[in-house]
Short mmCIF file of C-alpha atoms in Angstrom, two decimals:
data_model
loop_
_atom_site.label_atom_id
_atom_site.label_comp_id
_atom_site.label_asym_id
_atom_site.label_seq_id
_atom_site.Cartn_x
_atom_site.Cartn_y
_atom_site.Cartn_z
CA MET A 1 35.64 39.91 -45.52
CA SER A 2 35.06 39.75 -49.34
CA ASP A 3 37.86 38.22 -51.29
CA PRO A 4 39.65 40.75 -52.62
CA THR A 5 40.17 39.05 -56.46
CA ASN A 6 36.00 38.37 -57.14
CA PRO A 7 34.07 41.10 -56.04
CA ASN A 8 30.84 39.88 -56.29
CA PRO A 9 30.91 36.59 -54.54
CA ALA A 10 28.02 35.13 -53.00
CA PRO A 11 27.23 35.27 -50.05
CA ASP A 12 26.99 31.96 -48.60
CA ALA A 13 30.02 30.93 -49.77
CA ASP A 14 32.90 33.22 -49.86
CA LEU A 15 31.98 35.45 -46.76
CA ALA A 16 34.29 34.89 -44.02
CA SER A 17 31.16 35.56 -41.51
CA PHE A 18 28.79 32.89 -43.24
CA ARG A 19 32.26 30.34 -42.78
CA LEU A 20 32.00 30.87 -39.09
CA GLU A 21 28.15 30.16 -39.06
CA LYS A 22 28.81 26.80 -41.28
CA LEU A 23 31.31 25.98 -38.92
CA LYS A 24 29.37 26.08 -35.37
CA LYS A 25 26.36 23.91 -37.67
CA ILE A 26 28.98 20.83 -38.42
CA GLU A 27 30.11 21.45 -34.68
CA ALA A 28 26.09 20.83 -33.67
CA LEU A 29 26.30 18.07 -36.03
CA GLY A 30 28.50 15.94 -33.51
CA ILE A 31 31.30 16.35 -36.05
CA ASP A 32 35.19 17.70 -35.80
CA PRO A 33 35.34 20.69 -38.38
CA TRP A 34 39.16 20.19 -37.82
CA GLY A 35 39.68 16.50 -38.84
CA GLY A 36 41.75 14.40 -38.08
CA ARG A 37 44.12 11.19 -38.83
CA PHE A 38 42.20 9.89 -42.60
CA ASP A 39 44.20 6.65 -43.66
CA GLY A 40 44.13 4.81 -47.14
CA HIS A 41 43.76 7.87 -49.30
CA VAL A 42 45.75 7.56 -52.85
CA ALA A 43 46.92 10.60 -54.50
CA ILE A 44 44.35 11.94 -56.86
CA GLU A 45 47.04 11.45 -59.62
CA LYS A 46 46.89 7.61 -59.01
CA ILE A 47 43.50 7.68 -58.60
CA ARG A 48 43.69 8.73 -62.19
CA GLU A 49 45.51 6.36 -63.92
CA LEU A 50 43.20 3.50 -62.59
CA LYS A 51 40.85 2.36 -65.49
CA ALA A 52 37.63 4.00 -65.18
CA GLY A 53 34.16 2.45 -66.69
CA SER A 54 30.85 3.65 -66.62
CA PHE A 55 28.88 4.18 -62.98
CA ASP A 56 26.61 2.22 -65.36
CA GLU A 57 29.17 -1.41 -64.69
CA PRO A 58 29.58 -3.52 -61.67
CA ASP A 59 33.09 -4.24 -59.85
CA LEU A 60 34.36 -0.28 -60.03
CA PRO A 61 36.64 0.38 -58.27
CA VAL A 62 36.77 1.78 -54.96
CA VAL A 63 39.09 4.28 -53.59
CA ARG A 64 39.53 7.31 -51.15
CA ALA A 65 40.97 10.79 -51.98
CA ALA A 66 41.84 13.72 -49.44
CA GLY A 67 42.01 17.27 -50.65
CA ARG A 68 41.32 20.77 -50.98
CA ILE A 69 37.80 22.38 -52.06
CA VAL A 70 38.57 24.37 -55.05
CA GLY A 71 35.74 24.49 -57.03
CA ARG A 72 31.38 23.56 -56.35
CA ARG A 73 28.50 22.98 -57.72
CA GLY A 74 24.96 22.04 -56.96
CA MET A 75 22.36 20.51 -59.12
CA GLY A 76 19.76 19.43 -56.36
CA LYS A 77 20.34 16.74 -55.14
CA VAL A 78 23.58 16.46 -56.73
CA HIS A 79 26.56 18.16 -54.98
CA PHE A 80 29.40 17.99 -57.07
CA LEU A 81 32.82 19.09 -56.10
CA GLU A 82 36.18 19.86 -57.51
CA LEU A 83 38.87 17.84 -55.57
CA TRP A 84 42.82 19.74 -55.14
CA ASP A 85 45.88 17.96 -54.62
CA GLN A 86 49.48 18.35 -55.14
CA THR A 87 49.32 15.84 -57.45
CA GLY A 88 46.14 16.65 -59.54
CA LYS A 89 42.53 17.15 -59.19
CA ILE A 90 39.52 14.89 -60.20
CA GLN A 91 35.49 15.48 -59.52
CA VAL A 92 33.73 14.92 -56.96
CA MET A 93 30.17 13.99 -56.89
CA LEU A 94 27.73 13.54 -53.58
CA GLY A 95 24.68 12.83 -53.38
CA GLN A 96 22.44 12.64 -50.75
CA LYS A 97 20.65 8.97 -51.52
CA GLN A 98 24.30 8.24 -51.31
CA ILE A 99 25.42 9.78 -49.04
CA GLY A 100 22.72 9.43 -46.38
CA ASP A 101 21.38 12.28 -44.53
CA LEU A 102 24.05 12.98 -42.01
CA GLY A 103 26.44 13.85 -45.31
CA TRP A 104 24.13 15.50 -47.63
CA GLN A 105 23.89 17.99 -43.98
CA LEU A 106 27.63 18.25 -44.27
CA ALA A 107 27.61 18.43 -47.53
CA ASN A 108 25.66 21.77 -47.45
CA LEU A 109 27.81 23.28 -45.31
CA LEU A 110 30.82 22.33 -47.43
CA ASP A 111 32.75 25.86 -49.08
CA ARG A 112 35.18 26.00 -51.67
CA GLY A 113 39.09 26.05 -49.65
CA ASP A 114 37.73 23.49 -47.38
CA LEU A 115 40.09 20.25 -46.89
CA ILE A 116 37.94 17.21 -47.24
CA GLY A 117 37.61 13.33 -47.58
CA VAL A 118 35.96 11.33 -49.37
CA GLU A 119 35.26 6.74 -50.43
CA GLY A 120 33.64 5.81 -53.20
CA GLN A 121 33.74 4.40 -56.31
CA PHE A 122 35.87 5.88 -59.22
CA GLY A 123 34.61 5.82 -62.50
CA ARG A 124 32.83 7.95 -65.27
CA THR A 125 30.31 10.30 -66.09
CA LYS A 126 27.60 10.01 -68.61
CA THR A 127 29.86 13.24 -69.94
CA GLY A 128 32.95 11.51 -69.58
CA GLU A 129 34.60 12.94 -66.39
CA LEU A 130 36.23 11.20 -63.89
CA THR A 131 34.84 11.14 -60.81
CA ILE A 132 34.46 9.71 -57.29
CA ARG A 133 30.95 9.20 -56.50
CA ALA A 134 30.66 8.85 -52.53
CA ASN A 135 29.10 6.19 -51.48
CA GLY A 136 27.80 5.07 -47.93
CA ASP A 137 27.42 7.09 -44.98
CA LYS A 138 30.72 7.87 -43.67
CA SER A 139 32.05 8.47 -47.14
CA LEU A 140 32.60 11.64 -46.97
CA THR A 141 34.78 13.83 -43.83
CA ILE A 142 36.10 16.56 -43.57
CA LEU A 143 39.23 17.41 -42.90
CA SER A 144 39.56 21.27 -42.41
CA LYS A 145 36.77 23.85 -42.46
CA SER A 146 38.43 27.09 -44.18
CA LEU A 147 37.04 30.24 -42.74
CA GLU A 148 38.64 32.98 -45.11
CA PRO A 149 37.21 32.77 -48.50
CA HIS A 150 39.07 31.51 -50.91
CA PRO A 151 39.89 33.19 -55.09
CA THR A 152 36.98 32.21 -57.42
CA ASN A 153 39.88 32.63 -60.40
CA TYR A 154 40.87 28.68 -60.04
CA TYR A 155 43.55 29.37 -63.44
CA GLY A 156 44.87 32.03 -61.08
CA MET A 157 45.28 35.12 -58.94
CA SER A 158 46.19 38.32 -61.06
CA ASP A 159 48.18 40.26 -58.32
CA MET A 160 51.39 39.76 -57.80
CA GLU A 161 51.63 41.85 -55.29
CA TYR A 162 48.75 39.05 -53.43
CA ARG A 163 50.12 36.38 -54.45
CA LEU A 164 52.89 36.63 -52.89
CA ARG A 165 52.09 38.07 -49.45
CA HIS A 166 49.41 34.37 -49.74
CA ARG A 167 52.12 32.39 -51.23
CA TYR A 168 50.06 29.44 -49.10
CA LEU A 169 46.98 30.20 -51.66
CA ASP A 170 49.30 31.01 -54.74
CA LEU A 171 50.42 27.42 -54.48
CA VAL A 172 46.76 26.07 -55.08
CA TYR A 173 45.36 27.68 -57.93
CA THR A 174 48.66 28.78 -59.79
CA PRO A 175 49.65 25.46 -61.42
CA GLU A 176 53.15 27.12 -62.53
CA THR A 177 53.94 28.16 -58.93
CA LEU A 178 53.53 25.11 -57.54
CA GLN A 179 55.41 23.65 -60.33
CA ARG A 180 57.98 25.33 -60.11
CA ALA A 181 58.14 25.17 -56.87
CA LYS A 182 58.14 21.15 -57.60
CA GLN A 183 61.38 21.90 -59.40
CA ARG A 184 63.35 23.63 -57.11
CA ILE A 185 62.96 20.71 -55.05
CA LEU A 186 64.17 18.72 -57.39
CA ILE A 187 66.75 20.38 -58.46
CA LEU A 188 68.44 20.45 -55.12
CA ARG A 189 67.79 16.94 -54.95
CA THR A 190 69.69 16.14 -57.91
CA ILE A 191 72.76 18.18 -56.66
CA ARG A 192 72.84 15.94 -53.92
CA ASP A 193 72.30 12.84 -55.25
CA TYR A 194 75.38 14.09 -57.59
CA LEU A 195 77.20 14.57 -55.11
CA ASN A 196 77.17 12.76 -52.81
CA ASN A 197 77.54 9.75 -55.26
CA ILE A 198 81.04 10.93 -56.06
CA GLY A 199 82.05 11.00 -52.50
CA PHE A 200 81.58 14.66 -50.97
CA ASN A 201 80.48 14.58 -47.24
CA GLU A 202 77.49 17.45 -47.10
CA VAL A 203 77.85 19.43 -43.60
CA GLU A 204 76.52 22.80 -41.52
CA THR A 205 78.61 25.32 -40.56
CA PRO A 206 77.25 28.36 -38.60
CA THR A 207 74.98 30.51 -38.92
CA LEU A 208 75.78 33.76 -36.73
CA HIS A 209 79.46 34.85 -37.29
CA SER A 210 81.71 36.43 -34.67
CA ILE A 211 83.56 37.95 -38.56
CA ALA A 212 81.84 38.67 -41.85
CA GLY A 213 84.22 36.75 -44.03
CA GLY A 214 84.18 34.80 -47.06
CA ALA A 215 82.99 37.41 -49.37
CA ALA A 216 82.52 41.56 -49.96
CA ALA A 217 79.20 42.42 -48.85
CA ARG A 218 77.04 44.53 -46.31
CA PRO A 219 76.11 41.75 -43.14
CA PHE A 220 73.13 41.96 -41.25
CA THR A 221 74.18 42.49 -37.87
CA THR A 222 72.78 40.97 -34.24
CA HIS A 223 74.27 41.07 -30.06
CA HIS A 224 74.20 37.62 -28.31
CA ASN A 225 72.80 39.06 -24.73
CA ALA A 226 74.42 36.17 -23.00
CA LEU A 227 77.78 36.47 -25.04
CA ASP A 228 77.57 40.12 -24.95
CA ILE A 229 78.79 40.41 -28.36
CA PRO A 230 78.07 41.43 -31.89
CA LEU A 231 77.67 38.82 -34.28
CA PHE A 232 77.02 38.71 -38.03
CA LEU A 233 74.36 36.69 -40.46
CA ARG A 234 76.74 34.52 -43.13
CA ILE A 235 77.05 36.74 -46.15
CA ALA A 236 79.18 33.34 -47.41
CA LEU A 237 80.02 29.81 -46.41
CA GLU A 238 84.08 29.65 -47.71
CA LEU A 239 86.26 30.22 -44.37
CA HIS A 240 84.86 27.10 -42.44
CA LEU A 241 84.32 24.72 -45.34
CA LYS A 242 88.13 25.84 -45.73
CA ARG A 243 88.43 25.03 -42.37
CA LEU A 244 87.16 21.26 -42.78
CA LEU A 245 89.33 20.67 -45.94
CA VAL A 246 92.26 21.69 -43.21
CA GLY A 247 90.99 18.95 -41.00
CA GLY A 248 90.58 16.23 -43.75
CA ILE A 249 87.47 16.56 -45.06
CA GLU A 250 89.02 16.52 -48.41
CA LYS A 251 85.17 16.71 -49.77
CA VAL A 252 82.91 19.12 -48.45
CA TYR A 253 79.64 20.99 -49.97
CA GLU A 254 77.39 22.98 -48.46
CA ILE A 255 73.49 24.65 -49.35
CA GLY A 256 72.37 27.13 -47.61
CA ARG A 257 70.71 30.43 -46.50
CA VAL A 258 73.59 33.57 -46.90
CA PHE A 259 72.37 37.24 -46.20
CA ARG A 260 73.61 40.30 -47.73
CA ASN A 261 71.70 43.73 -46.25
CA GLU A 262 71.77 44.90 -49.79
CA GLY A 263 69.56 45.71 -53.11
CA ILE A 264 66.30 44.21 -53.94
CA SER A 265 66.38 43.35 -57.76
CA HIS A 266 64.75 40.33 -60.42
CA LYS A 267 68.03 39.01 -59.12
CA HIS A 268 68.75 39.52 -55.59
CA ASN A 269 66.92 38.36 -52.58
CA PRO A 270 68.48 39.57 -49.12
CA GLU A 271 68.76 36.10 -48.14
CA PHE A 272 69.66 33.93 -51.06
CA THR A 273 70.45 29.82 -51.31
CA MET A 274 74.06 29.38 -51.62
CA MET A 275 75.81 25.92 -52.89
CA GLU A 276 79.07 26.01 -52.06
CA LEU A 277 82.02 23.54 -52.50
CA TYR A 278 85.51 22.21 -51.61
CA GLU A 279 87.70 19.19 -53.46
CA ALA A 280 91.09 18.84 -52.07
CA TYR A 281 94.13 18.04 -54.64
CA SER A 282 91.58 20.01 -57.68
CA ASP A 283 91.88 23.19 -59.02
CA TYR A 284 89.75 25.43 -60.93
CA ARG A 285 89.75 23.47 -64.38
CA GLY A 286 88.69 20.46 -62.32
CA MET A 287 85.86 22.92 -60.49
CA MET A 288 84.75 23.76 -64.84
CA ASP A 289 84.20 19.89 -65.94
CA LEU A 290 81.96 19.78 -61.85
CA THR A 291 80.01 22.57 -62.43
CA GLU A 292 78.83 21.37 -66.16
CA GLY A 293 78.17 17.96 -64.31
CA ILE A 294 76.14 19.02 -62.11
CA ILE A 295 73.80 21.97 -63.75
CA VAL A 296 73.49 19.38 -67.23
CA ALA A 297 72.49 16.63 -64.12
CA CYS A 298 69.60 19.08 -63.08
CA VAL A 299 68.58 19.98 -66.70
CA ASP A 300 67.89 15.81 -67.55
CA ALA A 301 66.29 15.46 -63.96
CA ILE A 302 63.57 18.71 -64.76
CA GLY A 303 63.64 17.30 -68.18
CA GLY A 304 62.24 19.13 -71.47
CA GLY A 305 65.43 18.40 -73.30
CA ARG A 306 68.79 20.40 -73.01
CA VAL A 307 67.65 23.31 -75.39
CA ARG A 308 65.83 25.56 -73.03
CA PRO A 309 64.08 28.76 -73.56
CA TRP A 310 64.87 31.53 -71.45
CA GLY A 311 62.81 34.75 -72.25
CA ASP A 312 62.23 35.34 -76.21
CA LYS A 313 66.16 33.07 -76.28
CA GLN A 314 66.90 29.89 -75.94
CA VAL A 315 70.11 28.08 -73.94
CA ASP A 316 71.60 24.70 -75.28
CA PHE A 317 73.02 23.35 -72.24
CA THR A 318 74.82 20.50 -74.11
CA PRO A 319 78.07 20.04 -72.94
CA PRO A 320 81.36 20.56 -73.84
CA TRP A 321 80.63 24.12 -72.53
CA LYS A 322 82.69 27.07 -74.22
CA ARG A 323 85.79 28.46 -71.91
CA ALA A 324 86.90 31.58 -73.28
CA SER A 325 89.92 34.18 -70.64
CA TYR A 326 88.75 36.89 -69.21
CA SER A 327 91.55 38.92 -70.92
CA GLU A 328 90.52 37.70 -74.58
CA LEU A 329 86.64 38.31 -74.09
CA PHE A 330 87.81 42.19 -72.62
CA SER A 331 90.00 42.59 -76.19
CA GLU A 332 86.85 41.42 -77.99
CA HIS A 333 84.29 43.41 -76.59
CA VAL A 334 85.83 46.23 -74.36
CA GLY A 335 88.64 46.71 -77.67
CA CYS A 336 91.54 47.01 -76.21
CA SER A 337 94.42 45.22 -73.73
CA LEU A 338 93.61 45.61 -70.48
CA GLU A 339 96.99 45.58 -69.42
CA ASP A 340 97.18 49.11 -70.84
CA PRO A 341 96.26 51.85 -68.68
CA VAL A 342 96.48 54.59 -70.89
CA ALA A 343 94.01 52.71 -73.38
CA VAL A 344 91.66 51.37 -70.57
CA LEU A 345 90.88 55.26 -69.17
CA GLU A 346 90.04 55.99 -72.31
CA ALA A 347 87.27 52.99 -73.18
CA ALA A 348 86.15 54.56 -69.66
CA ARG A 349 85.70 57.68 -70.62
CA LYS A 350 84.48 56.50 -73.97
CA ASN A 351 81.49 54.35 -71.74
CA LYS A 352 80.55 57.43 -69.58
CA LEU A 353 82.05 55.31 -66.36
CA GLU A 354 82.76 57.81 -63.23
CA ILE A 355 86.36 56.78 -63.33
CA GLY A 356 87.55 60.07 -59.71
CA ASN A 357 90.64 58.13 -58.18
CA LYS A 358 89.48 54.68 -59.15
CA GLU A 359 92.49 51.43 -59.27
CA HIS A 360 93.40 50.61 -63.06
CA ASP A 361 91.87 47.18 -61.84
CA VAL A 362 88.51 48.73 -60.47
CA LEU A 363 87.68 50.94 -64.40
CA VAL A 364 88.83 47.13 -66.14
CA GLN A 365 86.39 45.32 -64.14
CA GLU A 366 83.42 47.67 -64.02
CA LEU A 367 84.37 47.69 -68.11
CA PHE A 368 83.43 44.24 -68.32
CA GLU A 369 80.30 44.08 -66.66
CA LYS A 370 79.60 47.37 -68.71
CA CYS A 371 80.91 46.31 -72.03
CA VAL A 372 81.41 42.09 -71.60
CA GLU A 373 78.44 40.40 -69.20
CA ASP A 374 75.76 41.05 -71.64
CA ALA A 375 77.07 39.90 -74.61
CA LEU A 376 78.11 36.38 -72.94
CA VAL A 377 75.08 34.47 -74.78
CA GLY A 378 76.55 30.80 -73.23
CA PRO A 379 76.98 28.67 -70.88
CA VAL A 380 80.79 29.99 -70.72
CA PHE A 381 83.41 29.96 -68.50
CA VAL A 382 85.50 33.07 -67.53
CA TYR A 383 88.58 32.11 -66.51
CA ASP A 384 92.07 34.04 -65.51
CA TYR A 385 90.63 36.26 -63.77
CA PRO A 386 93.16 39.87 -62.15
CA ALA A 387 94.36 38.89 -58.88
CA ALA A 388 93.51 42.25 -57.94
CA LEU A 389 90.37 41.63 -58.33
CA CYS A 390 90.50 37.66 -56.67
CA PRO A 391 92.20 37.99 -52.93
CA LEU A 392 90.88 34.88 -51.69
CA THR A 393 92.31 32.95 -55.59
CA LYS A 394 95.84 31.42 -55.92
CA ARG A 395 97.60 33.49 -57.82
CA LYS A 396 99.14 31.68 -61.44
CA PHE A 397 102.28 29.91 -61.39
CA GLY A 398 104.89 31.98 -63.48
CA ASN A 399 102.18 35.24 -64.12
CA PRO A 400 100.62 36.04 -60.49
CA LYS A 401 99.43 39.37 -62.41
CA LEU A 402 96.80 36.40 -63.26
CA ALA A 403 94.32 34.05 -60.67
CA GLU A 404 92.82 31.20 -61.25
CA ARG A 405 89.15 31.82 -60.91
CA PHE A 406 86.31 31.14 -63.23
CA GLU A 407 82.87 32.57 -63.77
CA LEU A 408 80.08 31.20 -65.50
CA TYR A 409 77.64 33.19 -67.92
CA VAL A 410 74.43 32.15 -69.32
CA HIS A 411 73.07 35.43 -71.42
CA GLY A 412 75.01 37.75 -69.08
CA MET A 413 74.01 36.13 -65.56
CA GLU A 414 77.05 35.00 -62.83
CA LEU A 415 75.57 31.29 -62.50
CA ALA A 416 78.99 29.90 -60.44
CA ASN A 417 82.31 31.30 -59.67
CA ALA A 418 85.37 29.09 -58.63
CA TYR A 419 88.98 29.27 -57.52
CA THR A 420 92.15 27.75 -57.24
CA GLU A 421 91.99 28.18 -53.54
CA LEU A 422 95.33 29.90 -51.91
CA ASN A 423 96.09 27.78 -49.55
CA ASP A 424 99.27 29.76 -48.82
CA PRO A 425 99.12 31.64 -45.51
CA ILE A 426 100.82 34.24 -45.72
CA THR A 427 99.67 35.98 -49.24
CA GLN A 428 96.30 35.03 -47.79
CA GLU A 429 97.51 37.87 -44.30
CA GLU A 430 98.96 39.69 -46.74
CA THR A 431 95.74 40.02 -48.89
CA PHE A 432 93.34 39.85 -46.29
CA LYS A 433 95.66 42.99 -44.93
CA LYS A 434 95.12 45.33 -48.24
CA GLN A 435 91.65 44.49 -48.02
CA LEU A 436 91.66 46.53 -44.47
CA VAL A 437 93.65 49.60 -46.06
CA GLY A 438 91.35 52.42 -45.63
CA MET A 439 88.49 50.23 -43.86
CA SER A 440 86.64 52.56 -40.56
CA GLU A 441 86.49 50.58 -37.32
CA GLU A 442 83.08 50.16 -37.01
CA ASP A 443 82.75 48.71 -39.96
CA SER A 444 82.41 45.19 -39.63
CA MET A 445 84.80 43.99 -42.57
CA ALA A 446 87.45 45.80 -40.97
CA LYS A 447 88.78 42.78 -38.94
CA MET A 448 91.18 40.03 -40.39
CA ASP A 449 89.33 36.08 -39.00
CA ASP A 450 92.73 35.55 -37.65
CA ASP A 451 91.82 31.64 -36.93
CA PHE A 452 91.34 31.11 -40.40
CA VAL A 453 94.13 32.01 -41.04
CA ARG A 454 96.14 30.54 -38.37
CA ALA A 455 94.31 26.99 -39.93
CA LEU A 456 95.74 27.99 -43.13
CA ARG A 457 99.22 28.16 -41.46
CA HIS A 458 98.34 24.09 -40.36
CA GLY A 459 98.50 23.40 -43.82
CA MET A 460 95.18 22.98 -46.22
CA PRO A 461 95.66 21.14 -49.46
CA PRO A 462 95.66 22.70 -51.96
CA ALA A 463 92.40 22.83 -53.69
CA GLY A 464 89.14 23.61 -56.21
CA GLY A 465 86.12 24.89 -55.01
CA LEU A 466 82.90 26.14 -56.11
CA GLY A 467 80.10 28.36 -55.47
CA ILE A 468 76.23 28.22 -57.15
CA GLY A 469 73.78 30.25 -56.64
CA ILE A 470 70.84 27.86 -55.96
CA ASP A 471 68.17 30.98 -56.79
CA ARG A 472 69.47 32.22 -60.05
CA LEU A 473 69.90 28.15 -60.99
CA VAL A 474 66.24 27.78 -60.78
CA MET A 475 65.72 30.87 -62.14
CA LEU A 476 67.18 30.39 -65.46
CA LEU A 477 66.29 26.62 -65.70
CA THR A 478 62.13 26.91 -64.72
CA ASN A 479 62.70 30.20 -67.15
CA THR A 480 61.41 32.33 -64.70
CA PRO A 481 62.71 36.20 -65.43
CA SER A 482 61.67 37.30 -60.99
CA ILE A 483 63.88 35.89 -58.39
CA ARG A 484 60.80 36.36 -56.31
CA ASP A 485 58.71 33.87 -58.13
CA ILE A 486 61.49 30.83 -57.38
CA ILE A 487 61.56 32.39 -53.62
CA LEU A 488 59.01 30.89 -51.70
CA PHE A 489 58.42 33.86 -49.63
CA PRO A 490 60.53 36.60 -50.79
CA LEU A 491 61.35 39.57 -48.18
CA LEU A 492 58.36 42.17 -48.84
CA ARG A 493 57.55 45.29 -46.34
CA PRO A 494 55.44 44.57 -43.23
CA GLU A 495 51.48 45.46 -44.54
CA VAL A 496 49.96 48.59 -43.93
#
């Protein structure tokens, strides 16, 4: 099997059949090709920070490193390897005289992709290259033999499909992929630290639901054999977290996977990561302050300043962020009042929307999506949505046509969604019933979550709730236009 990224591989290094022969030869030397415990090794990044003198100098530091061979070249009785770990790379020099006969035989059986441990002096070659020079009969240890060929182009693999299907290689040979993965880890850690430090409690709620609720989305269905009942992969975290508010956990959050049986695009993956939180005795304006604090903390954590690139544009995350009502933005960009049904209908025709028998509020939202969203440079909090679009949201006191909700937009992309939560069980039950009108019994959404309504009837405190799409947040902060590049293992069609 040849390397698809290298049409002319060296037969003794890049064909799986030759690697298998080398495996057998290593075993014949009495060496375990799959290695074992290797204590005392130091990250390559830390080794490179040490003072390095010429190899002609005495008393050079002795170091131990472990990593993957990503490059190699032979020069007579010396091999030069490029050793990589997640912190960086460094040159390793294997001399026949320094590592002994057994070590030299092993060195000649190594390939790109093999994992090794090495111990030796750390210094600089005559050309100034930082190098570990193996020294001693036991200075070279094989930790795992790679039986498949590795890409030859160290600076990246050109075929995106190949990279996605071989993410484990993409992380090694495409530095940007590893950097994004680390930044995602840091962003998640920052969110947790920020929330934990202000008294929030992280919880885990069920992934399998008997009722698909908390959002308007098509669920993935499955079946529990022992109970003989249909179940759904969760489409939201919301309803179980609110139950915990009823139970007295006044600041609660979860970061977890949700699943929606819908399309795939550069912004959508069928399974994605959400952060949802709820805070008793707060509201949607409190959630604006909290959202701003969380995201600015993430921006500061990954470094690079608060003015960051997004494609050929820029985003200034310096607080405070703009706040604008839904109605004023609608009037500005659509050119009419959202409360004028005749003008809205005319605007819908002008913008070539399908009208049919659509309700007024549906046309309003479609016009907002077409005419307003792309114009929102942001970060901007869009607040006070039409109540008909927000069945789980508390109505504005004195103006029930408006819901206390905001969405955060940056360059037309929705990044966060928040409510003043509806804690009135009577209104909640009425809105659930309205949602169910016209739905067939086969539709999983055509069921009311009676237990959730019962929980509300026991008394839920007034609260603010917030949801942030983690994948989109990472996309934005790392200037990555496709969601596939910031999810380590995005959904792909099976290989044929």
